[in-house]
Coordinates of C-alpha atoms in Angstrom, one line a residue:
M1 CA -74.8 -24.6 -109.9
N2 CA -76.9 -26.2 -107.2
G3 CA -76.3 -26.0 -103.8
V4 CA -77.5 -25.1 -99.9
T5 CA -77.6 -22.2 -97.9
A6 CA -78.8 -18.3 -98.3
D7 CA -81.7 -16.8 -95.9
S8 CA -84.9 -18.4 -97.4
Q9 CA -86.6 -15.3 -96.6
S10 CA -84.4 -13.2 -99.6
H11 CA -86.4 -11.9 -102.6
A12 CA -83.6 -13.2 -104.3
P13 CA -84.6 -15.8 -107.0
L14 CA -84.4 -19.0 -105.1
A15 CA -81.7 -20.2 -108.2
E16 CA -79.9 -17.5 -106.7
R17 CA -80.2 -17.7 -103.4
L18 CA -79.7 -22.1 -103.4
R19 CA -76.2 -21.3 -105.4
P20 CA -73.4 -23.4 -103.3
R21 CA -71.1 -21.6 -101.7
T22 CA -68.3 -24.6 -100.8
L23 CA -67.2 -26.5 -103.5
A24 CA -68.8 -29.6 -101.5
E25 CA -72.3 -28.5 -102.3
V26 CA -72.2 -28.7 -106.1
I27 CA -73.9 -31.1 -107.6
G28 CA -72.5 -32.8 -110.7
Q29 CA -69.2 -32.5 -112.8
A30 CA -68.1 -35.0 -111.1
H31 CA -65.9 -35.9 -114.0
L32 CA -64.0 -32.5 -113.0
L33 CA -64.7 -32.3 -109.2
G34 CA -64.3 -35.8 -108.3
P35 CA -61.1 -36.6 -106.5
G36 CA -58.0 -36.2 -108.4
K37 CA -60.0 -34.9 -111.5
P38 CA -58.9 -31.1 -113.2
L39 CA -60.5 -29.2 -111.2
A40 CA -60.2 -30.3 -107.7
M41 CA -56.9 -30.6 -108.6
A42 CA -56.4 -26.7 -109.5
F43 CA -58.6 -26.2 -106.4
Q44 CA -56.2 -28.4 -104.1
S45 CA -53.3 -26.9 -105.9
G46 CA -53.9 -23.0 -104.6
Q47 CA -52.9 -21.6 -108.7
L48 CA -55.0 -20.3 -110.9
H49 CA -55.1 -20.6 -114.2
S50 CA -56.8 -19.1 -117.2
M51 CA -59.7 -21.6 -118.2
I52 CA -63.1 -21.9 -120.8
L53 CA -65.4 -23.6 -119.5
W54 CA -68.2 -25.0 -121.7
G55 CA -71.8 -26.8 -121.4
P56 CA -75.2 -26.0 -121.6
P57 CA -77.2 -23.6 -119.7
G58 CA -77.5 -24.4 -115.8
V59 CA -74.9 -26.7 -115.4
G60 CA -72.7 -24.6 -113.2
K61 CA -70.2 -22.8 -115.3
T62 CA -70.6 -19.5 -113.1
T63 CA -70.9 -20.7 -110.3
L64 CA -68.0 -22.3 -110.5
A65 CA -66.2 -18.9 -111.1
R66 CA -67.3 -17.7 -108.1
L67 CA -66.0 -20.3 -105.7
M68 CA -62.4 -19.8 -107.6
A69 CA -62.7 -16.3 -106.7
D70 CA -63.8 -17.1 -103.6
A71 CA -60.8 -19.8 -102.9
F72 CA -58.2 -18.1 -104.2
A73 CA -58.9 -14.5 -102.1
A74 CA -59.1 -13.5 -106.0
D75 CA -61.1 -10.2 -106.7
F76 CA -64.2 -11.2 -108.4
I77 CA -65.4 -9.4 -112.0
A78 CA -67.9 -10.5 -114.0
I79 CA -69.0 -9.7 -117.7
S80 CA -71.4 -10.5 -120.2
A81 CA -70.2 -10.7 -123.7
V82 CA -74.3 -10.1 -124.5
F83 CA -74.3 -6.5 -123.1
S84 CA -70.3 -5.1 -122.9
G85 CA -68.0 -4.3 -125.1
I86 CA -64.0 -3.0 -125.1
R87 CA -65.1 -0.1 -123.0
E88 CA -66.0 -2.8 -120.4
I89 CA -62.9 -4.5 -120.8
R90 CA -60.7 -1.5 -120.4
E91 CA -62.8 -0.8 -116.7
A92 CA -61.7 -4.6 -116.1
V93 CA -58.4 -4.0 -116.9
A94 CA -57.9 -0.7 -114.8
R95 CA -59.3 -2.4 -111.7
A96 CA -57.9 -5.3 -111.3
E97 CA -54.3 -2.5 -112.1
V98 CA -56.0 -0.7 -109.0
T99 CA -56.9 -4.1 -107.0
R100 CA -53.1 -5.5 -107.9
A101 CA -51.4 -2.2 -106.3
R102 CA -53.4 -1.6 -103.3
S103 CA -53.7 -5.3 -101.8
G104 CA -51.4 -7.3 -104.5
R105 CA -54.9 -9.5 -105.2
R106 CA -55.3 -11.7 -108.6
T107 CA -58.2 -10.9 -110.8
I108 CA -60.5 -13.2 -111.8
L109 CA -62.1 -11.9 -115.0
F110 CA -65.3 -14.0 -116.0
V111 CA -66.9 -13.5 -118.9
D112 CA -70.0 -15.2 -119.7
E113 CA -71.3 -16.4 -123.5
V114 CA -67.4 -15.5 -124.1
H115 CA -68.4 -16.6 -127.8
R116 CA -70.4 -13.4 -128.5
F117 CA -67.5 -11.3 -128.2
N118 CA -65.8 -10.8 -131.8
K119 CA -62.1 -11.5 -132.3
A120 CA -61.1 -8.4 -131.6
Q121 CA -63.2 -7.9 -128.3
Q122 CA -61.5 -11.5 -127.6
D123 CA -57.7 -10.0 -128.7
A124 CA -58.5 -7.0 -125.7
F125 CA -57.9 -9.5 -123.7
L126 CA -54.4 -11.6 -124.4
P127 CA -51.8 -8.8 -123.1
Y128 CA -53.4 -8.9 -120.0
V129 CA -53.9 -12.7 -119.5
E130 CA -50.1 -13.7 -120.7
G131 CA -49.2 -10.7 -118.6
G132 CA -50.2 -12.1 -115.2
L133 CA -52.7 -9.7 -114.4
L134 CA -55.6 -11.3 -115.1
T135 CA -57.1 -14.9 -115.0
F136 CA -59.4 -15.0 -117.6
V137 CA -62.2 -17.3 -117.3
G138 CA -65.0 -17.5 -120.1
A139 CA -68.2 -19.1 -119.7
T140 CA -69.6 -20.7 -123.4
T141 CA -72.6 -22.5 -124.7
E142 CA -71.3 -22.9 -128.0
N143 CA -68.0 -25.6 -129.3
P144 CA -64.8 -23.4 -128.4
S145 CA -63.3 -24.6 -131.1
F146 CA -65.2 -22.3 -133.5
E147 CA -66.4 -19.7 -131.5
V148 CA -63.1 -18.5 -129.5
N149 CA -60.2 -17.5 -131.6
T150 CA -56.9 -19.9 -131.6
A151 CA -55.1 -16.8 -129.8
L152 CA -57.4 -16.9 -126.6
L153 CA -57.8 -21.2 -126.9
S154 CA -53.8 -21.5 -126.7
R155 CA -53.6 -19.5 -123.3
A156 CA -56.1 -21.5 -121.7
S157 CA -57.4 -24.8 -120.5
V158 CA -60.8 -26.3 -122.1
Y159 CA -63.0 -27.9 -119.2
V160 CA -66.6 -29.6 -120.6
L161 CA -69.2 -29.5 -118.4
H162 CA -72.1 -31.5 -119.2
P163 CA -76.3 -31.4 -118.0
L164 CA -76.8 -32.8 -114.4
S165 CA -78.0 -36.6 -114.7
S166 CA -82.0 -37.8 -113.5
E167 CA -80.1 -38.7 -110.0
E168 CA -78.1 -35.4 -109.8
M169 CA -81.4 -33.5 -110.5
G170 CA -83.2 -35.3 -107.5
Q171 CA -80.8 -34.5 -105.6
L172 CA -81.2 -30.7 -106.1
F173 CA -84.7 -31.4 -106.3
E174 CA -84.8 -33.0 -102.7
R175 CA -82.3 -30.1 -101.2
A176 CA -84.4 -27.2 -102.7
C177 CA -87.9 -28.8 -101.0
R178 CA -86.2 -28.9 -97.9
Q179 CA -84.4 -25.6 -98.0
A180 CA -87.3 -23.3 -99.1
L181 CA -90.0 -25.6 -99.3
P182 CA -90.4 -27.1 -95.7
G183 CA -94.2 -27.1 -95.9
L184 CA -94.9 -28.8 -99.3
S185 CA -94.6 -32.1 -100.3
F186 CA -94.6 -33.4 -104.2
D187 CA -95.5 -37.1 -105.3
D188 CA -93.1 -39.4 -108.0
D189 CA -95.5 -38.0 -111.0
A190 CA -95.0 -34.2 -110.1
R191 CA -91.1 -35.0 -109.0
F192 CA -90.5 -36.8 -112.7
R193 CA -92.7 -34.2 -114.3
L194 CA -90.4 -31.5 -113.1
I195 CA -87.3 -33.3 -113.9
G196 CA -88.2 -33.9 -117.0
L197 CA -88.9 -30.6 -118.1
A198 CA -86.1 -29.0 -116.4
D199 CA -83.6 -31.4 -118.5
G200 CA -80.5 -31.2 -116.9
D201 CA -80.4 -27.7 -116.3
A202 CA -80.4 -26.6 -112.5
R203 CA -81.2 -23.2 -113.2
R204 CA -84.4 -24.5 -114.9
L205 CA -85.2 -27.0 -112.0
L206 CA -85.0 -24.3 -109.2
N207 CA -87.0 -22.0 -111.1
L208 CA -89.4 -24.2 -112.2
I209 CA -89.8 -25.6 -108.6
E210 CA -89.9 -21.7 -107.7
Q211 CA -93.5 -21.4 -109.5
I212 CA -94.8 -24.2 -108.0
G213 CA -94.4 -23.0 -104.7
T214 CA -95.8 -19.2 -105.6
A215 CA -99.3 -21.2 -107.2
T216 CA -99.9 -23.6 -104.2
Q217 CA -99.6 -20.3 -102.2
T218 CA -102.7 -19.0 -103.9
A219 CA -104.3 -22.7 -104.5
R220 CA -104.5 -23.0 -100.9
V221 CA -102.3 -27.0 -101.9
D222 CA -99.3 -28.3 -99.6
C223 CA -99.5 -31.6 -102.0
V224 CA -98.3 -30.9 -105.7
D225 CA -99.3 -34.1 -108.5
G226 CA -98.5 -34.4 -111.5
A227 CA -101.7 -32.9 -112.7
F228 CA -101.4 -29.6 -110.6
V229 CA -97.7 -29.7 -112.2
D230 CA -99.5 -29.4 -115.7
Q231 CA -101.9 -27.0 -114.9
T232 CA -99.9 -24.2 -113.6
L233 CA -96.8 -24.0 -115.8
A234 CA -96.6 -23.1 -119.5
Q235 CA -95.5 -25.5 -121.8
S236 CA -91.8 -26.1 -121.3
L237 CA -89.4 -26.7 -124.2
R238 CA -86.1 -29.1 -123.9
R239 CA -82.9 -27.4 -124.4
F240 CA -82.6 -27.1 -128.1
D241 CA -80.9 -24.1 -129.8
K242 CA -81.4 -23.9 -133.1
G243 CA -77.7 -23.0 -134.4
G244 CA -76.6 -24.2 -131.0
D245 CA -74.6 -26.8 -130.6
A246 CA -77.5 -29.3 -129.1
F247 CA -79.3 -28.2 -132.7
H248 CA -76.3 -29.7 -134.9
D249 CA -75.6 -32.7 -132.7
Q250 CA -79.6 -33.6 -132.4
I251 CA -79.7 -33.5 -136.6
S252 CA -76.7 -35.5 -136.5
A253 CA -77.4 -38.0 -134.7
L254 CA -80.8 -38.3 -136.6
H255 CA -79.0 -38.9 -139.8
K256 CA -76.4 -41.0 -138.5
A257 CA -79.3 -43.2 -137.3
V258 CA -81.2 -43.1 -140.4
R259 CA -77.9 -43.9 -142.1
G260 CA -76.9 -46.9 -139.7
S261 CA -80.6 -48.4 -140.7
S262 CA -82.0 -48.2 -136.9
P263 CA -85.5 -47.1 -137.5
D264 CA -86.4 -46.7 -133.9
A265 CA -83.8 -44.3 -133.0
A266 CA -84.6 -42.4 -136.3
L267 CA -87.8 -42.2 -135.0
Y268 CA -86.6 -41.0 -131.5
W269 CA -84.2 -38.2 -133.2
F270 CA -86.5 -37.0 -135.0
C271 CA -89.2 -36.8 -131.9
R272 CA -86.8 -35.1 -129.9
M273 CA -86.0 -32.1 -132.4
L274 CA -89.7 -31.4 -132.9
D275 CA -90.6 -31.5 -129.0
G276 CA -87.6 -28.8 -129.1
G277 CA -89.4 -26.6 -131.4
A278 CA -87.3 -27.6 -134.2
D279 CA -89.0 -26.2 -137.7
P280 CA -90.3 -28.8 -139.4
R281 CA -89.9 -27.6 -142.8
Y282 CA -86.0 -27.7 -142.0
L283 CA -86.7 -31.2 -141.0
A284 CA -88.5 -31.8 -144.4
R285 CA -85.3 -30.7 -146.2
R286 CA -82.7 -32.9 -144.0
I287 CA -84.9 -35.8 -144.8
V288 CA -84.8 -35.0 -148.5
R289 CA -81.0 -34.8 -148.2
M290 CA -80.7 -38.4 -146.6
A291 CA -82.9 -40.0 -149.3
W292 CA -80.4 -38.7 -151.8
E293 CA -77.2 -38.8 -149.6
D294 CA -77.3 -42.1 -148.2
V295 CA -80.2 -44.2 -150.0
G296 CA -79.5 -42.7 -153.5
L297 CA -79.8 -45.2 -155.9
A298 CA -80.0 -47.9 -154.2
D299 CA -84.3 -47.0 -153.8
P300 CA -85.2 -44.0 -155.8
R301 CA -88.5 -44.7 -154.6
A302 CA -87.4 -43.0 -151.0
A303 CA -86.3 -39.4 -152.5
R304 CA -90.6 -39.5 -153.6
I305 CA -91.2 -40.7 -150.6
A306 CA -89.4 -37.7 -148.9
L307 CA -90.4 -35.9 -151.4
D308 CA -94.2 -36.4 -151.1
A309 CA -94.1 -36.3 -147.3
A310 CA -92.7 -33.0 -147.0
E311 CA -95.5 -31.6 -149.5
T312 CA -97.5 -33.1 -147.3
Y313 CA -96.7 -30.8 -144.8
E314 CA -96.9 -28.0 -146.1
R315 CA -100.5 -28.7 -147.1
L316 CA -101.5 -29.6 -143.5
G317 CA -99.1 -28.6 -141.0
S318 CA -98.5 -29.7 -137.9
P319 CA -98.9 -31.8 -136.2
E320 CA -100.7 -33.9 -139.0
G321 CA -98.2 -33.1 -141.2
E322 CA -95.8 -34.6 -138.8
L323 CA -96.5 -38.0 -139.3
A324 CA -96.0 -38.2 -143.1
L325 CA -92.3 -36.7 -142.2
A326 CA -92.0 -39.6 -139.5
E327 CA -93.1 -42.3 -141.5
A328 CA -90.4 -40.7 -144.4
V329 CA -88.2 -41.1 -141.6
L330 CA -89.2 -44.7 -140.9
Y331 CA -89.1 -45.5 -144.7
L332 CA -85.2 -44.3 -145.3
A333 CA -84.2 -46.0 -142.0
M334 CA -85.4 -49.0 -143.7
A335 CA -84.4 -48.4 -147.2
A336 CA -81.3 -50.6 -149.0
K337 CA -78.3 -48.0 -148.1
S338 CA -76.0 -46.7 -151.0
N339 CA -73.6 -43.6 -151.1
A340 CA -72.4 -44.3 -154.3
G341 CA -74.0 -42.0 -156.2
Y342 CA -72.9 -38.9 -153.3
L343 CA -69.2 -40.5 -153.7
A344 CA -69.1 -40.2 -157.7
Y345 CA -70.8 -36.8 -157.4
N346 CA -67.7 -35.8 -154.9
S347 CA -65.1 -37.1 -156.9
A348 CA -65.9 -35.6 -160.0
R349 CA -66.3 -32.1 -158.5
S350 CA -63.0 -33.0 -156.6
F351 CA -61.4 -34.0 -159.9
I352 CA -63.1 -31.0 -162.2
S353 CA -61.8 -28.2 -159.2
G354 CA -58.1 -29.4 -159.6
D355 CA -58.5 -30.3 -163.5
R356 CA -57.8 -27.6 -166.5
S357 CA -60.5 -26.8 -168.6
R358 CA -60.4 -29.2 -171.4
P359 CA -62.4 -28.6 -174.9
V360 CA -65.7 -30.7 -175.7
P361 CA -64.5 -33.7 -178.2
F362 CA -65.4 -32.0 -181.9
H363 CA -67.5 -35.3 -182.6
L364 CA -69.8 -34.0 -179.3
R365 CA -70.2 -30.9 -180.3
N366 CA -73.6 -29.5 -182.2
A367 CA -74.0 -28.3 -185.2
P368 CA -76.5 -25.9 -186.4
T369 CA -74.8 -23.9 -188.9
R370 CA -73.1 -24.7 -192.4
L371 CA -70.0 -23.5 -191.0
M372 CA -69.5 -25.2 -187.9
K373 CA -70.3 -28.5 -189.8
K374 CA -67.0 -27.1 -192.4
L375 CA -65.3 -27.0 -189.0
G376 CA -66.0 -30.5 -187.6
Y377 CA -68.4 -30.3 -185.0
G378 CA -70.2 -33.4 -184.5
K379 CA -68.8 -35.2 -187.5
D380 CA -68.4 -39.3 -187.0
Y381 CA -71.2 -38.7 -183.7
R382 CA -73.0 -42.3 -183.6
Y383 CA -76.5 -41.4 -182.7
A384 CA -77.0 -44.4 -179.9
H385 CA -80.8 -44.9 -180.5
D386 CA -79.7 -46.4 -184.1
E387 CA -76.8 -48.6 -182.6
T388 CA -77.6 -52.3 -181.5
D389 CA -79.3 -52.2 -177.7
A390 CA -79.4 -48.5 -178.2
Y391 CA -75.9 -48.4 -176.8
A392 CA -72.9 -47.4 -179.1
A393 CA -70.1 -49.4 -177.3
G394 CA -66.4 -47.9 -177.8
E395 CA -67.4 -44.9 -178.1
T396 CA -65.9 -42.2 -175.7
Y397 CA -67.5 -38.9 -174.1
F398 CA -64.8 -37.9 -172.0
P399 CA -62.4 -34.6 -173.5
E400 CA -59.8 -36.0 -175.5
G401 CA -56.4 -37.0 -173.2
M402 CA -58.7 -37.7 -170.2
P403 CA -57.5 -40.2 -167.9
A404 CA -60.1 -43.5 -167.1
V405 CA -62.0 -42.6 -164.4
E406 CA -64.9 -44.9 -162.7
W407 CA -66.4 -42.4 -160.2
Y408 CA -69.7 -44.2 -159.9
R409 CA -69.2 -47.7 -158.1
P410 CA -73.0 -49.1 -157.6
V411 CA -73.4 -51.2 -154.5
A412 CA -74.8 -54.8 -154.6
R413 CA -77.9 -53.2 -152.7
G414 CA -81.7 -52.7 -153.4
L415 CA -81.5 -51.0 -157.2
E416 CA -78.1 -50.8 -157.5
I417 CA -77.3 -54.6 -157.7
R418 CA -79.1 -54.3 -161.3
I419 CA -77.3 -51.0 -162.2
G420 CA -74.3 -52.8 -161.5
E421 CA -75.0 -55.7 -163.7
K422 CA -75.6 -53.5 -166.5
L423 CA -72.8 -51.3 -165.9
A424 CA -70.7 -54.4 -165.9
H425 CA -71.7 -55.5 -169.3
L426 CA -71.8 -52.2 -170.8
R427 CA -68.3 -52.0 -170.2
E428 CA -67.7 -55.4 -171.4
L429 CA -69.0 -54.4 -175.1
D430 CA -66.9 -51.0 -174.7
R431 CA -63.5 -53.4 -174.1
Q432 CA -64.8 -55.6 -177.0
A433 CA -65.2 -52.7 -179.8
R434 CA -62.0 -51.2 -178.8
Q435 CA -60.6 -54.8 -178.8
E436 CA -61.8 -55.2 -182.4
K437 CA -60.8 -51.8 -183.7
D438 CA -57.4 -52.5 -182.8

C-alpha cells in the first residue's frame, strides 16, 4: 500500500489519505507489479481472475484489490472474516446478482483475513466463484496452504507479497513528508528510527509519521531528531505474530542456525524473537529441545546447560535471565553435533508402530513367585554384573524372531566418538561369543 494524492485536510488517517489511486503510485512488490510480472500482466490483459494475496500487514493487499476494481470497472465489496459470516457472504452474493442484472458489471469480493473463515464459510464462496458471479480476492497473513481450503485454493492464484525494503520505506517516508508534513523536517537518525520501527509495514510507518506530526504541533517543533522520536512513540514491537508465520519462521531460523554451528546467527534470531515479544519461557523450551535433538550425546553437557539456563530464567526473570538463555544458545551452536539419538528414537518408534506386539522372552521376565519360576520366567538369564567386564557377550535382549536392527549409530564427533568405539567393541564380543556357540 503506499501512495499519493487525496485531500490533506481530510480527517481520514494519513494511511488512508495516501493510499495509491493508480498502479503507478504503488511502492514495492516489483516482483508482481514490474514489467512483465504476473499482476502487471493481469491488469494489462483486462482479464479478472480470483486470487489470494499472502503477505504480512501493511504491504498493499487491500490497495491492490481496490485498484483491480477500479481498473476493471467492477463493483467492489469488502468484508472482513474477523467480523463477518455466512450472512455477509449471502448479502454480497445478492448484491452481485443485482449488479450483474442491472449493469452487467462484474463484482470483486475482497475478503480480508480470509484464513479466519472456517471450512463451511470458505465453501460458501465456491459455487459463485465457479459460476463467475464473483471474482474472489482473499487477503491473508497466514500460509494459505494450511489455512485455506484446497477447493478454494484450486480456484485462485496465490501471490506472495513481501515486506517493503528499507529503500522502499524510504521512498514512502519522503512521499508522506512531502504530501502531508511539508513544513516539518527529520534528521537522519529520526528517519532511521521511524523506518526501523515500521519494520517493512507501510501502514505502520504512515501511522508513526502521523503521530510524530501531531506531537510536533503540540511541542512546537519543526525539526524532528531521534530523541524526539524516542520520547514521543510508545515502545513499538517488531513484526511478530505468535502462532503465525513470522513466529514459526523465526524459531525455525534460530534452530537451523544452532544446528549449523553459527553462533552469531543463532544469537541474532534469539534476540530478534525477544525484541518481537516472544515469551522467553517458550524460547527456553526450544533451546532444551535443540540440545537433545541436534547436540545429543555428542556433548551431554549441552542438555544440562540448557536446563540450567531455563532454571536461571525462572529465578531471575527478564531481562537478567535472558543472558543465561543467550549463553546456552551460544554453547549449543558451538557444541559437537549429533542427531544419532534423535534418528534412533524415530526409527524405533516407526518400527514399533507398524510391528506386531511381540511377547517378552522368558529369560527377560521377572519371577517374583514360585509359579512364575515354574513356568520358566527368568530362566537362563545372565546377570551382566557377574560377567567379564560386566557384559554378557552374545546375550540378546530383543523378542524372539525380531529382525536385527542397528538404530543407534554414533557419529564421529564429540563424546560419541568414544561411545561408537565402545559399541563397536561390544558388538565384536557378541560376534565372537555367537561364533564360539555355533
